[in-house]
Short mmCIF file of C-alpha atoms and ligand atoms in Angstrom, two decimals:
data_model
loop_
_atom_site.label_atom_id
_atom_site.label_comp_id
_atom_site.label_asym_id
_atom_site.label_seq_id
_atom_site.Cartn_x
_atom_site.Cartn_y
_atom_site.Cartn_z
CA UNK A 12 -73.35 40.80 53.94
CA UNK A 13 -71.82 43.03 51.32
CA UNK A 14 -73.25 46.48 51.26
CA UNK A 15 -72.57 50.25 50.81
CA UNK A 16 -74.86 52.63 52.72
CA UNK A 17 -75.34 55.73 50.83
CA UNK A 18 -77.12 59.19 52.22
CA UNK A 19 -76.19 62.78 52.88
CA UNK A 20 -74.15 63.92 55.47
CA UNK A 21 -76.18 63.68 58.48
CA UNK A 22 -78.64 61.38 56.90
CA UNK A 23 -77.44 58.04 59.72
CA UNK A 24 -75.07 56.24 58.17
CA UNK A 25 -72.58 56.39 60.75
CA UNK A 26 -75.13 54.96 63.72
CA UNK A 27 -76.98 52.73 61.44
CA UNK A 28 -73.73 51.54 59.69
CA UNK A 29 -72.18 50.52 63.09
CA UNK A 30 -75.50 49.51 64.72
CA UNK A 31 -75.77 46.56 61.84
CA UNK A 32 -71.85 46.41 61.90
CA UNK A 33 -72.12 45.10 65.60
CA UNK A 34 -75.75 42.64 64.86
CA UNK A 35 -73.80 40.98 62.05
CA UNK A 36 -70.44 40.54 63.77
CA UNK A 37 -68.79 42.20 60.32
CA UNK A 38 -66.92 45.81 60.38
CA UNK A 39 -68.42 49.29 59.31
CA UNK A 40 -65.56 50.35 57.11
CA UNK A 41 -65.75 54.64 57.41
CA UNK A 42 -63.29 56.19 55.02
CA UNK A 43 -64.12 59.84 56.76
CA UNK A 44 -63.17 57.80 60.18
CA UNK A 45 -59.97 56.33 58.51
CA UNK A 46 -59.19 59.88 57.18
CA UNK A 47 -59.91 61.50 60.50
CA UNK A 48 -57.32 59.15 62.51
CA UNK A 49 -55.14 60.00 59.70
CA UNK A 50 -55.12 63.34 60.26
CA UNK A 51 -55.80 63.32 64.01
CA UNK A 52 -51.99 60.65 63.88
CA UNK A 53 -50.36 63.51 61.29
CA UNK A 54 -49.73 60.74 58.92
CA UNK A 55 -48.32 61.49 55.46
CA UNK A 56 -52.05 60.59 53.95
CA UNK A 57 -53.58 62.92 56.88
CA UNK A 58 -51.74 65.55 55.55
CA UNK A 59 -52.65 65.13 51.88
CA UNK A 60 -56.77 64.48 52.82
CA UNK A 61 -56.69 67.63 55.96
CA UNK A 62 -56.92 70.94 53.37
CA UNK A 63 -59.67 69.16 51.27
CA UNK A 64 -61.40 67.86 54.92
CA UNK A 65 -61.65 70.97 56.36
CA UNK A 66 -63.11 72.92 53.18
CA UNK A 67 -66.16 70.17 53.11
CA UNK A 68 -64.52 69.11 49.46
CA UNK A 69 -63.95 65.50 48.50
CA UNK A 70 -60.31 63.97 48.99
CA UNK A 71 -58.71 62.77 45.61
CA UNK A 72 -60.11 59.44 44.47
CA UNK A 73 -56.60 57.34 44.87
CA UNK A 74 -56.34 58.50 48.75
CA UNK A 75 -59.63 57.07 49.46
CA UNK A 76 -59.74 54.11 46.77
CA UNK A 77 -56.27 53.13 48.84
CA UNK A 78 -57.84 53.30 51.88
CA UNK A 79 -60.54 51.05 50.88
CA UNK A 80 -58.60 48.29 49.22
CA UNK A 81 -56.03 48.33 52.32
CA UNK A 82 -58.78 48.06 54.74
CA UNK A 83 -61.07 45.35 53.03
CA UNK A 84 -57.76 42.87 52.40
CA UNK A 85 -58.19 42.85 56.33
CA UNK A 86 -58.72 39.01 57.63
CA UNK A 87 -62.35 40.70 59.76
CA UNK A 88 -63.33 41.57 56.03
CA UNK A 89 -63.69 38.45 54.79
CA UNK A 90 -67.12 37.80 55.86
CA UNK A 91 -68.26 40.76 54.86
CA UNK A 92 -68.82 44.62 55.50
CA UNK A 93 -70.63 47.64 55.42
CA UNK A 94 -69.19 50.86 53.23
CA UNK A 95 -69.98 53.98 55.30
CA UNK A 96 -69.08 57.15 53.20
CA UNK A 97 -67.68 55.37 50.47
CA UNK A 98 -68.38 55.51 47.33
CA UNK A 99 -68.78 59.01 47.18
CA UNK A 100 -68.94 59.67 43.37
CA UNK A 101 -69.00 57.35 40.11
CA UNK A 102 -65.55 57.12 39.85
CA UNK A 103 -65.09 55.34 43.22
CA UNK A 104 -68.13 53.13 42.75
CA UNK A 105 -66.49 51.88 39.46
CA UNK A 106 -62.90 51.34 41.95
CA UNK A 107 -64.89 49.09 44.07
CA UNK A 108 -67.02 46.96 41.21
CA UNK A 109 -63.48 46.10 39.97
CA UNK A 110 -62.08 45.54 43.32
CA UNK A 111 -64.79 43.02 44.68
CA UNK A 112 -64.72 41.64 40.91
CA UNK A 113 -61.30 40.92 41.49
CA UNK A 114 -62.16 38.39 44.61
CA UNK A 115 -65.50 37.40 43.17
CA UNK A 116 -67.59 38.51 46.04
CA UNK A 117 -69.48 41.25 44.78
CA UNK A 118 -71.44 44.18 46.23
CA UNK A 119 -74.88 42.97 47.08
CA UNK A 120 -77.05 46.15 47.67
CA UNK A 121 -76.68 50.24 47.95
CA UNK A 122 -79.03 50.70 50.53
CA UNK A 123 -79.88 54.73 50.14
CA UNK A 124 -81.04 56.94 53.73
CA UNK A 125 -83.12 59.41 52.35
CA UNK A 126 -83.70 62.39 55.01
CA UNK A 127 -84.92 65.88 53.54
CA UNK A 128 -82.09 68.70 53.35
CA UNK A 129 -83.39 71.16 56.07
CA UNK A 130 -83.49 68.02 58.44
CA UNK A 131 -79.88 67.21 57.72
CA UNK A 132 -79.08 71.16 58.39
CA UNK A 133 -80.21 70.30 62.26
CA UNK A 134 -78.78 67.56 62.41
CA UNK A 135 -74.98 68.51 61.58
CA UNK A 136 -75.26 71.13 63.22
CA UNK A 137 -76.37 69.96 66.46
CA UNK A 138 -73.97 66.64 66.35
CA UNK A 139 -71.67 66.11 68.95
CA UNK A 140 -69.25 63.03 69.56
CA UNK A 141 -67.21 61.76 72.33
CA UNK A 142 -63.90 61.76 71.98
CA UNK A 143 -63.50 58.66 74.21
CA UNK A 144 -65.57 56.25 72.66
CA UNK A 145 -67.06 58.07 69.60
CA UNK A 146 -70.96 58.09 70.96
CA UNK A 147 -72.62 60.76 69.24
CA UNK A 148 -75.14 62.50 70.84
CA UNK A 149 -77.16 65.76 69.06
CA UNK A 150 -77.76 68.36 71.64
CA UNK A 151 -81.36 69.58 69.81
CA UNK A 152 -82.75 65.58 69.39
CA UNK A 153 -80.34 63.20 71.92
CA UNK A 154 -78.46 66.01 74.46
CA UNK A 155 -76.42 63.88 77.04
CA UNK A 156 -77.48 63.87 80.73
CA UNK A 157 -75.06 66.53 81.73
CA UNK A 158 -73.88 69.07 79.23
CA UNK A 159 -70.69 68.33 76.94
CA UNK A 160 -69.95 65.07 78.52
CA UNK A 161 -70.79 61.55 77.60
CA UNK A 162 -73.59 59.33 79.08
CA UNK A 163 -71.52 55.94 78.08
CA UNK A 164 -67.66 57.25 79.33
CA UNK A 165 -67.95 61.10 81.04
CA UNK A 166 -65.57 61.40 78.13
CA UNK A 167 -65.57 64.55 76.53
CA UNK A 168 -68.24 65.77 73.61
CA UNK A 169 -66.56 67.79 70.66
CA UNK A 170 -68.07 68.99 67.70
CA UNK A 171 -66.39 67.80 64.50
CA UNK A 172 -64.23 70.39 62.59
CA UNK A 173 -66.37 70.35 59.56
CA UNK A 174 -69.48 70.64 61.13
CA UNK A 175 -70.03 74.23 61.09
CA UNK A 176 -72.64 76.05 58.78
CA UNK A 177 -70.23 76.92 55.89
CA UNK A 178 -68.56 74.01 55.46
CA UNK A 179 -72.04 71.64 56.35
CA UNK A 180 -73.68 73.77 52.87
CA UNK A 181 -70.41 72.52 51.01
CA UNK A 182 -70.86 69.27 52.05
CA UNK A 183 -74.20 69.16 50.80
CA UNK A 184 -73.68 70.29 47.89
CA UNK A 185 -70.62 68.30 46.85
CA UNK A 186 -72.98 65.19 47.99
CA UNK A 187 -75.80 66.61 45.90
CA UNK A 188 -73.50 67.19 42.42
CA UNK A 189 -71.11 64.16 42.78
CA UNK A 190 -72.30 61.13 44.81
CA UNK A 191 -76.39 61.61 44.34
CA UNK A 192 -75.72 60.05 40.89
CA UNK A 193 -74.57 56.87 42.51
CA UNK A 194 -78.23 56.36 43.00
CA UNK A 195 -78.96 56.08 39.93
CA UNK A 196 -76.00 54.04 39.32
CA UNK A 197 -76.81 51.35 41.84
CA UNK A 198 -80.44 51.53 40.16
CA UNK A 199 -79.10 50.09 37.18
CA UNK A 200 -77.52 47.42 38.71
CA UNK A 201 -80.52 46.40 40.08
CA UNK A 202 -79.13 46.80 43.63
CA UNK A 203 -80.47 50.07 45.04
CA UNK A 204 -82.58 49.73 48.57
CA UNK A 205 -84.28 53.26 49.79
CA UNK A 206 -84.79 53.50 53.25
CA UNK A 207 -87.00 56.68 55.08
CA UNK A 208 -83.98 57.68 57.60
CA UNK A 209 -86.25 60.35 59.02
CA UNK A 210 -87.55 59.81 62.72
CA UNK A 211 -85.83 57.43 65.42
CA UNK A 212 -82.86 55.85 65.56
CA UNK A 213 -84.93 52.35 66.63
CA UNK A 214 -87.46 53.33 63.97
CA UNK A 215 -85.23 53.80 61.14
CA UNK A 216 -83.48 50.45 62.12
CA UNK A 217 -86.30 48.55 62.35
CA UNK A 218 -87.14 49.96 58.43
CA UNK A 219 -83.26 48.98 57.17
CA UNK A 220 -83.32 45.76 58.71
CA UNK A 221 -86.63 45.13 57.18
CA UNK A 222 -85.05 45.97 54.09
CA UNK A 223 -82.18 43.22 54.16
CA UNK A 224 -83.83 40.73 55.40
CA UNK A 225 -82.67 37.99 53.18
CA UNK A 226 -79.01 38.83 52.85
CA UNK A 227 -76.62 36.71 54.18
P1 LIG B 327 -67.76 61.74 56.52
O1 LIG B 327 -67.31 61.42 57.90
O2 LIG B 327 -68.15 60.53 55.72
O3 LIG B 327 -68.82 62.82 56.49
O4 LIG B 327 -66.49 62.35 55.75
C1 LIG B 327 -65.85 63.53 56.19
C2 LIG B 327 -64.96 64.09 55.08
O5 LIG B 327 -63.97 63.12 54.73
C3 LIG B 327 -65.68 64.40 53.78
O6 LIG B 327 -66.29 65.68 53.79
C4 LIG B 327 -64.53 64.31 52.78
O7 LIG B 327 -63.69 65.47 52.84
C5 LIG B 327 -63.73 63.15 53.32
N1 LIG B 327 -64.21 61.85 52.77
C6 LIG B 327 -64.81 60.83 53.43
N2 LIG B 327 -65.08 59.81 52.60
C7 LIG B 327 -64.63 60.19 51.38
C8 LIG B 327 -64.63 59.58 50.09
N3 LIG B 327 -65.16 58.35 49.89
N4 LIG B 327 -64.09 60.27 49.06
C9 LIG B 327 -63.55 61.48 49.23
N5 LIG B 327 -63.53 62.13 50.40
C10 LIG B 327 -64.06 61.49 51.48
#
C-alpha cells in the first residue's frame, strides 16, 4: 500500500497513520516526526527546520523533499508506506509524483480526514504525548489514568511546542492556503479518498479501512 494521508493539524493522521502502519506491517513515514528528532538531536537540518517549526510556518520544500526521498530509499519502504504530513503544498506533491515515477511504483490514493475547524481547535489544544513511547493522549477526550503520566510507560506527558493557541491558528491557516489545494490536486488524479475523521478513534478506523479495502 502506497498512500498519503492528508487532513489538518489535529484532524488523526498521526494515530490513524500508525494504527494502519502497524495492521499492514509497512512504516508511517512523519516528516514533522523526522523534523522533531532533528531538532530534538540539534542536527544541522534541526537547526535550519526549528525557527520555521516553532512559528507554525512550513519548512522550505528541499528540507522536507530530502527527508522524504532519504527515508523512502529505506529497505522497510519497499513494500510500501503511509505519508503522514507530507505533501504539504503542490510543490511537494509534484516532488513525490516524480520520485515514485522514478521507481515505477506510484502513489495509489490521498486519502483526506476531514474534521471541522473548531473541532481541530480542541483537539490541539488538549493533545498531550509521552515522551517515552509517543502515546498521545488529549486531556478533554482521552486524559490518562493519573494526570501527566502515561497509561502504556508512566513515562512523562508533554505538550508539543507548537501546540499553543497562536501558533495552532497559524497552523491552520498555512494548511488552509497551501496544502488544502492538494485536494483538489489528488481529485484530478483520480486518487482522492474522503474519510469523516470526526468521532472515535475505532470509529474513524473502521470508516478508513472501509475505504481501502482493495489496496494491496
Ligand atoms: P506535524 O507534526 O505534521 O504537524 O508537523 C509539525 C511542523 O513540522 C509543521 O508545522 C511544519 O513546521 C513542519 N512540517 C512537517 N511536515 C512538513 C512538510 N511536509 N513541509 C514543510 N514543513 C513541514
Amino acid at each position: 500500500m502506497r498512500i498519503v494521508l492528508l487532513g489538518a493539524p489535529g484532524s488523526g493522521k498521526g494515530t490513524q497513520g500508525k494504527r494502519l502502519a502497524e495492521e499492514h506491517g509497512i512504516p508511517q513515514i512523519s516528516t514533522g516526526d523526522l523534523l522533531r528528532a532533528a531538532v530534538a538531536a540539534g542536527t544541522p537540518l534541526g537547526e535550519r527546520a526549528r525557527a520555521a517549526m516553532e512559528a507554525g510556518q512550513l519548512v522550505s520544500d528541499d528540507v522536507v523533499v530530502g527527508l522524504i526521498r532519504e527515508r523512502l530509499g529505506g529497505s522497510d519502504a519497499a513494500g510500501g508506506f503511509i505519508l503522514d504530513g507530507f505533501p504539504r503544498n503542490v510543490a511537494q506533491a509534484e516532488a513525490l509524483d516524480s520520485m515514485l515515477e522514478e521507481i515505477g511504483r506510484p502513489l495509489q490514493a490521498a486519502l483526506h480526514i476531514e474534521v471541522d475547524f473548531d473541532i481541530l481547535m480542541k483537539r490541539l489544544t488538549g493533545r498531550r504525548t509521552c515522551e517515552e513511547c509517543g502515546q498521545m493522549y488529549n486531556i478533554y477526550t482521552s486524559p490518562p489514568r493519573v494526570e501527566g503520566r502515561c497509561d502504556k510507560c508512566g513515562g512523562r506527558l508533554v505538550q508539543r511546542a507548537d501546540d499553543n493557541e497562536e501558533t495552532i491558528s497559524r497552523r491552520l491557516e498555512v494548511y488552509r492556503s497551501q496544502t488544502m489545494p492538494l485536494i483538489d490536486y489528488y481529485h484530478r488524479q483520480g486518487k482522492l479518498l474522503d474519510v469523516d475523521g470526526d468521532g472515535e478513534v475505532d470509529e474513524v478506523h473502521a470508516r478508513i479501512a472501509g475505504q481501502l479495502k482493495g489496496l494491496a
